[in-house]
Amino acid sequence: MSPESEFIIKVQDINDNAPKFPDGPFVTSVPEMSEVGTSVFQVTATDADDPTYGNSARVVYSILHGQPYFSVDPKSGIIRTALADMDREAREHYSVVIQAKDMAGQVGGLSGSTTVNITLTDVNDNPPKFPQKNYQVFVPESAQVGKPVGKMKASDEDIGINAEIKYSILNPEGAGMFSISTDKDTREGVITLRKPLNYEKKKHYSLHIAAENTHLDPHFTYLGSFKDDATLKITVGDVDEPPVFSMDYYIMEVYENTRVGTEVGAVTARDPDSKNSPVRYFIEQREDKAVYFDIESISGVIRTTQLLDREDTPWHNITVMATEEGGYQKACCHVPVTVQVLDVNDNPPMINTEDEIIICESTRVIQTITAVDKDDFANGKGFSFSFPGGIPANPNFTIKDNEDSTASIIARRRRFHRLTQELYELPVVVWDDGEPVLSSTSTLMLRVCSCQRGTRLKICQGEAFLSSAGLSTGALIAILLCVLILLAIVILFITLRRSKKEPLIISEEDIRENVVTYDDEGGGEEDTEAFDIIALRNPAAAEELKFRRDVRPECIRPWSSRRPARGRHSPSSLDIDEEMDIGEFIKQRVAEADQDTSVPPYDSLQTYAYEGQGSPAGSISSLGSAGAHSEVDYNSLDDWDPKFEKIAELYGEEVETASESTEKAESEKQT
């Protein structure tokens, strides 16, 4: 039997864990052409064994793959360059395998490895180079200025900004005619034309072109100049060029009103090509413009084809074309020609007579007049005024020339009165000082008006109205008041008429024997309770019927033998021609009334305020027939239609009675 005891057991470490690279593999870079020993990257391995016991956790680094380009420090794990002048252009990527071994690298130790991918970065260690030293290009002389005519490219093995190239033209002759720039995408040198080419003057150009890097590294200047040059020969091609005018534009002058065919000027052009072909001239025509000029095709002389008027068109702009003679679709050139029409004194001065001149009743100086001239100021800068023949045409007025191209009309009377004479006509002659001197006579209309005192306000329209009516202002006010009073009376009368009489108030409880009460009042003429047949009519149709009563009859029959009817002629009768057949007209209206569906089915009376004319029997009225003997032979009534049989009988008896009365009167007279 013994007490409990405590024992401490210590586990002794053994080398049972290999070194590891927890973050591998690795990627890094180093500039090309670096010196030997340049640090590239550092690797670190970890070991889980006890570092305090023996060498189980003591790690040593070594390089398994990557020699002879790189090396590694056994203790620190720093990778360095081991070979000088490593060129990226020769080899860019390297894969280096690093091993870590514990037990300080002794036999029996455990190991682990990782990979480090190393890339060489570019440096500007290669100058640009042209693939060849001589180039040639063909450029036609018609090439446009500012357009590319050729390209060149220098190669550079570097990349990025180290390969950027700048091109330049070294010789002054080439730099004066051409320019070169760098295309950023393709890194080509683009040659552009700066001035127009002329095959006849120079057929060849030689350009010395240089290419150099824009970003230089001073560490590699020992390698030499980072620049290369080449020669570009440009051959100018001959092109059939259009003619060239001697001037860029022409300005010509010609006087107006010159005869047709007058020479205005001439243009000249030449063929710039070596063969110097003849040139022909034309004027460009436009459909919307009149043709005033023509040009001789050989000489280039421009002449007028119409009379020119400066006041209508002072400037004419035309375009002249020149082309080589012969050939097919020859190129042509254009030049603007401006023709100025010079003025001659062909328009007399005029005085504005459209507006009336107002004369105040108490003024002496009426108005200052001026003249206008369509001619140029050189032919119309000064005007003179006077009366025709120098004698005043009206004794009431005189004219004063102010000698400044104006004149004043002065009254010779102290006062004018519009009731005596309202309008005056005054002829005035105006001259210009052109060559030749021209003049015109204008008639001024002067109207007498009243003017307010102290102001320049001239009143004519209101006064003219009052004077023509013969009424004063007071009379007009009195008439206006009378109209207002009459209007008030009419309104009052209408108001009183519309007011109704109040009915007697009789109590319903008032009971009287044998009394019957009626509380309605008869309307008399205003009673509208009666039946009105017009309510049955269609209002639109009633208006149409009312309008058709005044329509002339459409059917006429010529009665050339009728004479005007005797008796009265109603002033309200229709104005119907003598050739009208009233019977046919009435029949037509009766048929229209029978067939009209807009009226109720009852007979209606159609009234026509018309009395027949031109009957051979004259008037059938008995008025005045007893006291005068009619010369009409009524025997012709027997020849009429049976409708007039009764009328023939009546007038036959009346004729006999009238004859007996006449014979009796004659016998009594003889007695």
XYZ file of C-alpha atoms in Angstrom:
671
model
C 0.000 0.000 0.000
C 1.702 3.261 -1.206
C 0.409 6.833 -1.819
C -0.330 8.298 -5.384
C 2.596 9.795 -7.266
C 2.775 12.333 -10.211
C 4.949 11.690 -13.254
C 5.824 14.340 -15.936
C 6.245 12.830 -19.391
C 7.994 14.971 -21.987
C 7.403 14.048 -25.668
C 10.667 14.332 -27.508
C 10.445 15.806 -31.044
C 11.718 13.923 -34.011
C 12.084 15.156 -37.624
C 8.749 14.030 -38.955
C 7.608 17.285 -40.782
C 9.030 18.463 -44.096
C 9.461 22.199 -44.899
C 6.569 23.804 -46.807
C 5.998 26.985 -48.935
C 2.453 28.005 -47.954
C 2.081 30.820 -50.595
C 3.700 29.170 -53.589
C 4.018 29.176 -56.508
C 5.247 32.749 -56.961
C 5.319 35.274 -59.819
C 7.839 38.097 -60.096
C 9.815 40.118 -62.637
C 13.170 41.743 -63.143
C 14.373 44.233 -65.789
C 16.303 42.829 -68.659
C 19.999 43.611 -68.941
C 20.273 43.681 -65.118
C 23.631 43.234 -63.451
C 24.688 39.929 -61.865
C 23.459 39.611 -58.285
C 20.399 41.798 -58.787
C 17.810 40.737 -56.194
C 14.758 39.214 -57.845
C 12.576 37.629 -55.125
C 12.754 36.051 -51.611
C 11.091 32.755 -50.660
C 10.433 31.515 -47.107
C 9.611 27.929 -46.056
C 8.057 26.858 -42.748
C 8.768 23.630 -40.718
C 6.409 22.299 -38.013
C 9.189 20.570 -36.054
C 10.666 22.009 -32.824
C 13.334 24.542 -33.810
C 14.902 24.290 -30.310
C 15.604 20.639 -30.530
C 18.364 19.566 -32.829
C 18.291 20.486 -36.529
C 14.782 19.278 -37.268
C 13.561 22.789 -38.194
C 16.787 24.201 -39.627
C 16.034 24.840 -43.327
C 18.519 25.288 -46.162
C 17.498 26.596 -49.665
C 18.861 25.415 -52.972
C 17.927 25.862 -56.651
C 16.854 22.786 -58.519
C 15.943 24.384 -61.868
C 16.845 27.785 -63.302
C 20.578 27.691 -63.527
C 22.717 29.349 -64.743
C 20.341 32.353 -64.995
C 19.466 32.678 -61.316
C 20.842 31.670 -57.888
C 19.402 31.496 -54.372
C 20.903 32.301 -51.010
C 20.885 29.054 -48.851
C 19.996 30.778 -45.625
C 17.793 33.783 -46.620
C 16.089 32.319 -49.701
C 16.817 35.448 -51.783
C 16.861 34.757 -55.516
C 19.335 36.776 -57.568
C 20.403 37.062 -61.178
C 23.356 34.879 -62.000
C 23.911 35.772 -65.676
C 24.764 39.161 -67.116
C 22.970 40.903 -70.038
C 19.885 38.747 -70.083
C 17.924 40.029 -73.116
C 14.110 40.126 -73.057
C 14.052 40.072 -76.823
C 15.943 36.709 -76.667
C 13.976 35.115 -73.785
C 11.318 36.731 -71.704
C 9.976 34.109 -69.228
C 11.885 31.830 -66.766
C 10.627 29.167 -64.372
C 12.879 28.622 -61.297
C 12.370 25.698 -58.850
C 13.554 26.341 -55.230
C 14.004 23.528 -52.702
C 13.957 23.855 -48.882
C 15.526 21.001 -46.832
C 15.643 20.643 -43.030
C 18.344 19.065 -40.869
C 20.579 21.832 -42.311
C 20.768 19.926 -45.508
C 22.209 16.786 -43.985
C 21.493 13.324 -45.203
C 18.195 12.051 -43.956
C 16.530 15.474 -43.801
C 13.081 16.187 -45.231
C 12.554 18.684 -48.100
C 9.876 20.684 -49.931
C 9.949 22.771 -53.156
C 8.130 25.640 -54.908
C 8.202 27.351 -58.311
C 9.020 30.997 -58.969
C 7.971 32.347 -62.437
C 10.260 35.221 -63.398
C 9.596 37.597 -66.320
C 12.127 39.982 -67.794
C 10.649 43.479 -68.227
C 11.527 45.619 -71.247
C 13.986 48.472 -71.262
C 14.868 50.718 -74.196
C 17.956 48.889 -75.272
C 17.124 48.617 -79.003
C 17.124 51.596 -81.422
C 14.531 51.878 -84.252
C 15.644 50.580 -87.640
C 14.288 50.909 -91.157
C 14.030 47.576 -92.923
C 15.641 49.164 -95.986
C 17.503 52.344 -96.736
C 15.736 53.459 -99.925
C 12.042 53.803 -100.687
C 10.099 55.061 -103.717
C 6.547 56.369 -104.142
C 4.536 57.745 -107.098
C 2.349 60.820 -106.481
C 0.180 62.438 -109.203
C 0.381 66.193 -109.446
C -3.368 66.369 -108.850
C -2.907 65.132 -105.269
C -4.777 67.309 -102.797
C -2.914 69.359 -100.247
C -3.234 67.897 -96.747
C -3.875 64.376 -97.983
C -1.475 61.408 -97.335
C 0.708 60.431 -100.290
C 2.820 57.622 -98.735
C 3.850 55.677 -95.598
C 7.113 54.426 -94.033
C 7.738 52.315 -90.932
C 10.829 51.713 -88.785
C 10.910 48.594 -86.617
C 11.793 48.534 -82.912
C 12.186 45.321 -80.921
C 11.200 47.038 -77.725
C 7.617 47.296 -76.571
C 5.427 49.941 -74.952
C 6.722 53.457 -74.645
C 10.233 52.172 -75.372
C 9.100 51.459 -78.932
C 7.500 54.850 -79.627
C 9.081 56.487 -82.679
C 9.154 60.036 -83.942
C 9.691 60.653 -87.683
C 11.164 63.785 -89.244
C 12.272 65.066 -92.659
C 15.870 66.207 -92.528
C 16.418 68.036 -95.859
C 14.764 71.504 -96.210
C 13.571 70.902 -99.775
C 11.565 67.882 -98.769
C 10.316 69.505 -95.567
C 8.994 72.460 -97.581
C 6.791 70.313 -99.805
C 5.929 67.419 -97.498
C 5.356 66.693 -93.822
C 5.482 63.423 -91.867
C 3.604 62.332 -88.763
C 3.383 59.139 -86.660
C 0.337 56.905 -86.644
C -0.087 55.949 -82.977
C -1.766 52.652 -83.771
C 0.553 51.299 -86.427
C 3.623 53.443 -85.584
C 4.007 54.268 -89.251
C 5.340 57.500 -90.656
C 2.518 59.079 -92.752
C 3.780 61.488 -95.449
C 1.382 64.374 -96.273
C 1.481 66.916 -99.095
C 1.934 70.507 -97.908
C 1.938 72.366 -101.244
C 0.449 71.591 -104.660
C 2.627 69.566 -106.983
C 3.430 70.728 -110.482
C 4.768 68.193 -112.891
C 5.854 70.887 -115.330
C 8.065 72.553 -112.694
C 9.504 69.590 -110.738
C 9.129 65.925 -111.427
C 11.135 64.347 -108.547
C 11.638 64.919 -104.839
C 14.090 63.199 -102.461
C 13.233 63.066 -98.753
C 15.732 62.175 -96.008
C 13.630 60.730 -93.209
C 14.861 59.965 -89.667
C 13.225 57.765 -87.013
C 14.162 57.992 -83.310
C 12.764 56.884 -79.963
C 10.930 59.428 -77.889
C 11.844 57.872 -74.467
C 15.572 57.224 -73.985
C 17.223 55.347 -71.077
C 20.545 56.929 -70.052
C 21.823 53.542 -68.816
C 22.087 52.313 -72.373
C 23.540 55.286 -74.174
C 26.756 53.350 -74.454
C 24.997 51.127 -76.990
C 24.996 53.982 -79.543
C 22.478 56.400 -81.082
C 18.856 55.311 -80.863
C 18.101 56.756 -84.309
C 17.975 55.553 -87.911
C 17.394 57.234 -91.301
C 16.292 56.302 -94.810
C 15.738 57.996 -98.182
C 12.330 58.353 -99.868
C 12.200 59.267 -103.557
C 8.889 60.760 -104.741
C 8.075 60.744 -108.442
C 5.486 63.331 -109.554
C 3.025 62.009 -112.141
C 1.707 64.163 -114.972
C -2.064 64.835 -114.953
C -4.203 66.644 -117.495
C -4.928 69.722 -115.398
C -7.716 72.232 -116.021
C -6.883 75.715 -117.290
C -5.790 78.350 -114.798
C -7.141 81.915 -114.875
C -4.751 84.800 -114.606
C -6.708 86.219 -111.631
C -8.682 84.712 -108.804
C -11.645 87.005 -109.569
C -12.501 89.812 -112.000
C -14.290 93.134 -111.459
C -15.581 94.975 -114.540
C -17.575 98.168 -115.156
C -20.076 99.226 -117.803
C -22.470 102.177 -118.121
C -26.180 101.563 -118.056
C -28.309 101.969 -121.188
C -25.338 101.118 -123.425
C -26.208 99.392 -126.675
C -26.423 95.626 -126.834
C -23.045 94.057 -127.660
C -20.942 96.569 -125.727
C -17.640 95.098 -124.525
C -17.451 94.874 -120.752
C -14.055 93.230 -120.271
C -12.080 90.054 -120.911
C -10.788 87.078 -118.932
C -7.702 85.028 -119.708
C -6.734 81.479 -118.804
C -3.958 79.111 -119.888
C -3.340 75.396 -119.928
C -0.755 74.562 -117.232
C 0.174 71.286 -118.923
C 3.299 71.042 -121.046
C 1.329 70.645 -124.277
C -0.392 74.043 -123.678
C -3.725 73.233 -125.323
C -6.025 76.066 -126.508
C -8.585 77.248 -123.993
C -12.294 77.868 -124.597
C -14.535 80.054 -122.415
C -18.185 79.734 -121.387
C -20.581 81.532 -119.010
C -22.354 79.316 -116.513
C -26.087 79.719 -117.098
C -28.776 79.459 -114.438
C -32.426 78.858 -115.222
C -33.692 81.249 -112.544
C -31.662 84.219 -113.776
C -31.887 86.328 -116.918
C -28.940 86.357 -119.318
C -27.385 89.821 -119.602
C -23.899 88.866 -120.844
C -22.204 86.605 -123.341
C -18.542 85.647 -123.801
C -16.504 84.932 -126.896
C -15.287 81.366 -126.567
C -11.828 82.020 -128.033
C -10.889 85.507 -126.850
C -12.726 85.554 -123.527
C -14.291 88.994 -124.235
C -17.526 89.565 -122.315
C -20.302 91.591 -124.017
C -23.803 92.696 -123.055
C -26.855 90.939 -124.478
C -29.519 93.255 -122.993
C -29.897 96.871 -121.933
C -28.704 97.314 -118.374
C -30.534 99.427 -115.811
C -28.554 100.467 -112.762
C -31.712 101.359 -110.854
C -32.939 97.804 -111.361
C -29.708 95.815 -110.805
C -26.540 97.746 -109.951
C -24.315 94.629 -109.707
C -24.230 91.453 -111.776
C -22.391 88.330 -110.636
C -21.525 85.756 -113.294
C -19.296 82.682 -113.392
C -16.948 82.051 -116.323
C -15.720 78.533 -117.097
C -12.577 77.629 -119.027
C -11.776 74.240 -120.525
C -9.223 72.789 -122.912
C -10.187 72.484 -126.530
C -10.917 68.977 -127.782
C -10.810 65.739 -125.880
C -13.574 64.055 -123.937
C -14.762 65.343 -120.577
C -11.899 67.755 -120.183
C -11.491 69.307 -116.759
C -12.671 72.888 -116.408
C -12.126 75.655 -113.942
C -14.355 78.503 -112.745
C -13.758 82.130 -111.888
C -16.238 84.689 -110.481
C -16.763 87.887 -112.490
C -18.528 90.902 -110.961
C -19.892 93.575 -113.315
C -20.755 96.972 -111.855
C -23.343 98.987 -113.775
C -22.334 102.655 -113.746
C -25.006 105.320 -113.478
C -26.071 107.820 -116.101
C -28.584 110.589 -115.508
C -31.677 108.954 -117.008
C -34.234 109.473 -114.236
C -35.732 112.889 -113.467
C -36.218 113.882 -109.845
C -39.699 113.461 -108.419
C -41.658 115.109 -105.623
C -43.742 112.882 -103.427
C -47.362 113.809 -104.255
C -49.135 110.835 -102.707
C -49.855 112.623 -99.406
C -51.886 115.795 -99.207
C -50.300 118.925 -97.783
C -52.318 120.395 -94.935
C -52.647 124.178 -94.732
C -53.420 125.717 -91.378
C -55.833 128.643 -91.646
C -53.460 131.071 -89.959
C -50.028 130.016 -91.237
C -47.689 131.467 -93.826
C -45.039 128.770 -94.279
C -47.049 125.720 -95.252
C -44.510 122.928 -95.671
C -41.004 122.091 -96.816
C -40.844 119.738 -99.782
C -38.013 117.499 -100.963
C -37.392 115.437 -104.063
C -36.052 111.958 -104.711
C -33.996 110.730 -107.645
C -33.449 107.078 -108.597
C -30.066 107.938 -110.084
C -26.795 107.816 -108.193
C -25.956 110.694 -105.862
C -23.443 111.970 -108.431
C -26.338 112.685 -110.823
C -28.917 113.697 -108.260
C -27.165 115.228 -105.278
C -28.731 118.688 -105.730
C -32.237 119.803 -106.718
C -33.797 123.126 -107.766
C -37.479 124.045 -107.475
C -39.691 126.586 -109.272
C -43.088 127.043 -110.881
C -43.658 125.996 -114.500
C -42.345 128.770 -116.736
C -41.216 130.694 -113.678
C -44.719 132.143 -113.242
C -46.804 131.183 -110.174
C -49.653 128.949 -111.244
C -51.720 130.030 -108.233
C -51.690 133.616 -106.909
C -52.252 132.365 -103.371
C -48.885 130.616 -103.074
C -45.227 131.111 -103.856
C -42.227 128.785 -103.624
C -38.834 129.493 -102.105
C -35.803 127.429 -103.117
C -33.765 126.851 -99.964
C -30.694 125.910 -102.069
C -30.172 122.770 -100.046
C -32.209 120.429 -102.265
C -35.387 121.509 -100.464
C -38.021 124.155 -101.051
C -40.626 125.885 -98.897
C -44.193 126.550 -100.002
C -45.242 129.995 -98.665
C -48.767 131.366 -98.605
C -49.287 134.835 -100.065
C -52.465 135.325 -98.073
C -52.755 135.876 -94.368
C -55.638 133.543 -93.833
C -57.381 130.680 -95.573
C -60.862 129.454 -94.855
C -61.939 125.926 -95.637
C -65.527 126.994 -96.305
C -64.387 129.305 -99.080
C -62.080 126.773 -100.771
C -60.814 123.577 -99.259
C -58.478 122.143 -101.946
C -55.757 123.856 -103.981
C -53.620 122.389 -106.763
C -50.068 123.673 -107.089
C -47.769 122.473 -109.945
C -44.035 122.515 -109.075
C -41.025 121.819 -111.330
C -37.880 120.195 -109.900
C -34.472 119.932 -111.676
C -31.386 117.890 -110.867
C -27.780 118.942 -111.519
C -26.772 115.883 -113.517
C -25.530 115.644 -117.069
C -27.835 116.149 -118.885
C -30.130 118.112 -116.593
C -33.509 116.428 -116.132
C -36.700 117.802 -114.638
C -40.254 116.789 -113.861
C -43.465 118.561 -112.923
C -45.543 117.387 -109.998
C -48.909 118.674 -108.815
C -49.224 119.145 -105.078
C -52.626 118.856 -103.402
C -53.087 121.413 -100.577
C -56.002 121.016 -98.163
C -57.131 123.810 -95.829
C -57.640 122.575 -92.279
C -58.009 124.058 -88.807
C -55.126 123.680 -86.413
C -55.162 123.863 -82.628
C -53.411 126.820 -81.128
C -50.132 126.175 -79.404
C -49.708 122.750 -81.006
C -48.781 121.334 -84.359
C -51.813 119.084 -84.402
C -53.755 119.447 -87.647
C -57.422 118.420 -87.742
C -59.132 117.748 -91.050
C -61.362 114.716 -90.966
C -63.644 115.726 -88.099
C -64.006 119.302 -89.355
C -64.732 118.110 -92.871
C -67.527 115.908 -91.532
C -69.102 118.734 -89.528
C -68.859 121.234 -92.319
C -70.374 118.863 -94.852
C -73.273 118.149 -92.516
C -73.782 121.846 -91.760
C -74.111 121.221 -88.026
C -72.247 122.681 -85.125
C -71.096 120.845 -82.049
C -74.003 122.196 -79.983
C -76.522 120.985 -82.533
C -75.042 117.527 -82.487
C -75.247 117.410 -78.685
C -78.904 118.504 -78.782
C -79.751 115.815 -81.337
C -78.004 113.206 -79.239
C -79.995 114.243 -76.138
C -83.269 114.018 -78.080
C -82.407 110.517 -79.220
C -81.663 109.480 -75.646
C -84.979 110.915 -74.388
C -86.961 109.102 -77.084
C -85.179 105.884 -76.237
C -86.098 106.286 -72.550
C -89.756 106.916 -73.437
C -89.906 103.780 -75.582
C -88.384 101.666 -72.817
C -90.869 103.089 -70.278
C -93.831 102.408 -72.584
C -92.775 98.808 -73.124
C -92.315 98.305 -69.386
C -95.785 99.699 -68.578
C -97.420 97.641 -71.293
C -95.916 94.420 -69.999
C -97.107 95.072 -66.482
C -100.423 93.286 -65.697
C -103.402 94.557 -63.801
C -103.766 92.924 -60.406
C -106.952 90.795 -60.156
C -109.626 91.533 -57.577
C -109.131 89.589 -54.372
C -112.303 87.661 -53.632
C -112.285 85.384 -50.724
C -113.207 81.813 -51.424
C -115.311 81.807 -48.271
C -117.536 84.578 -49.644
C -120.738 82.731 -50.384
C -123.413 84.687 -52.231
C -126.602 83.396 -53.673
C -126.826 83.128 -57.450
C -123.348 84.634 -57.955
C -120.977 82.935 -60.381
C -117.385 84.184 -60.327
C -115.049 84.023 -63.355
C -111.473 84.987 -62.649
C -110.186 84.970 -66.262
C -110.092 87.979 -68.502
C -110.725 87.976 -72.227
C -107.731 88.657 -74.358
C -109.463 90.446 -77.204
C -107.113 90.835 -80.138
C -104.302 89.516 -78.017
C -106.195 86.295 -77.316
C -103.973 83.531 -78.593
C -106.227 80.674 -77.489
C -107.854 80.452 -80.925
C -106.656 77.799 -83.326
C -103.864 78.969 -85.585
C -103.503 76.902 -88.737
C -99.943 78.185 -89.199
C -98.862 75.959 -86.299
C -99.550 72.937 -88.502
C -97.186 74.122 -91.160
C -93.532 73.180 -91.389
C -91.621 76.404 -90.605
C -88.932 75.601 -93.174
C -91.533 74.786 -95.801
C -93.504 77.954 -94.954
C -90.419 80.058 -95.556
C -89.808 78.221 -98.816
C -93.391 78.847 -99.972
C -93.118 82.454 -98.985
C -90.008 82.789 -101.125
C -91.446 80.964 -104.109
C -94.315 83.407 -104.495
C -91.895 85.910 -105.945
C -90.332 83.519 -108.468
C -90.821 84.431 -112.079
C -92.741 81.879 -114.153
C -90.553 79.576 -116.108
C -92.941 78.862 -118.998
C -93.526 81.761 -121.408
C -95.387 82.004 -124.673
C -94.766 84.860 -127.072
C -97.849 87.040 -127.722
C -96.609 89.646 -130.097
C -100.088 90.965 -130.848
C -100.946 92.062 -127.274
C -101.279 95.666 -126.303
C -100.884 97.253 -122.899
C -103.950 96.737 -120.717
C -106.109 99.595 -119.701
C -107.025 100.478 -116.169
C -105.014 100.605 -112.971
C -101.706 98.880 -112.498
C -101.061 97.825 -108.913
C -97.704 99.075 -107.625
C -97.323 95.876 -105.620
C -97.710 93.637 -108.611
C -94.785 91.565 -109.744
C -92.447 92.938 -112.384
C -93.188 90.277 -115.027
C -92.335 90.537 -118.700
C -95.048 91.022 -121.274
C -94.073 87.717 -122.833
C -95.198 85.810 -119.670
C -97.991 83.185 -119.876
C -99.881 83.765 -116.632
C -102.129 80.782 -117.162
C -99.217 78.393 -117.382
C -97.604 80.074 -114.390
C -100.735 79.628 -112.241
C -101.120 76.000 -113.356
C -97.518 75.319 -112.382
C -98.003 76.885 -108.937
C -101.262 74.894 -108.392
C -99.425 71.675 -109.268
C -96.600 72.539 -106.881
C -99.117 73.257 -104.077
C -100.887 69.935 -104.696
C -97.644 67.968 -104.638
C -96.088 69.766 -101.680
C -95.955 67.371 -98.696
C -94.959 70.059 -96.210
C -98.493 71.570 -95.936
C -101.712 70.056 -94.509
C -104.122 68.447 -96.963
C -106.496 71.354 -97.573
C -107.052 73.821 -100.356
C -105.085 77.022 -100.048
C -105.498 80.362 -101.657
C -102.499 81.463 -103.730
C -102.617 85.201 -104.174
C -100.640 86.833 -107.014
C -100.562 90.606 -107.119
C -100.474 90.760 -110.896
C -102.640 92.298 -113.554
C -102.414 91.101 -117.113
C -101.066 93.367 -119.846
C -101.044 93.369 -123.624
C -104.569 91.910 -124.136
C -106.135 92.862 -127.500
C -109.405 93.460 -125.625
C -107.794 95.976 -123.294
C -108.921 96.255 -119.673
C -111.973 94.228 -118.660
C -112.696 96.612 -115.785
C -115.962 98.492 -115.933
C -114.487 101.605 -114.352
C -114.670 104.477 -116.772
C -116.217 102.383 -119.505
C -119.599 104.093 -119.296
C -118.403 107.600 -119.946
C -115.955 106.944 -122.801
C -116.322 105.066 -126.004
C -113.893 102.238 -126.424
C -112.221 101.798 -129.750
C -111.483 98.177 -129.112
C -113.321 95.673 -131.218
C -114.623 93.135 -128.750
C -115.829 90.871 -131.473
C -112.460 89.175 -131.315
C -113.499 87.744 -127.957
C -115.582 85.225 -129.817
C -112.420 83.730 -131.248
C -110.966 83.011 -127.799
C -111.239 79.828 -125.855
C -114.585 78.707 -124.398
C -113.343 79.959 -121.050
C -113.928 83.540 -122.214
C -117.419 82.900 -123.649
C -119.143 84.586 -120.696
C -116.896 87.636 -120.938
C -117.657 87.915 -124.663
C -121.383 87.909 -123.977
C -121.104 90.564 -121.265
C -118.962 92.906 -123.355
C -121.177 92.353 -126.373
C -124.198 93.643 -124.442
C -122.170 96.516 -123.045
C -121.049 97.549 -126.533
C -124.607 97.594 -127.816
C -125.797 99.658 -124.844
C -122.926 102.049 -125.269
C -123.723 102.452 -128.997
C -127.364 103.243 -128.264
C -126.364 105.815 -125.674
C -124.006 107.450 -128.120
C -126.610 107.668 -130.878
C -129.165 109.150 -128.455
C -126.686 111.778 -127.328
C -125.871 112.797 -130.892
C -129.534 113.139 -131.799
C -130.186 115.311 -128.761
C -127.207 117.458 -129.704
C -128.524 117.974 -133.225
C -131.916 118.821 -131.840
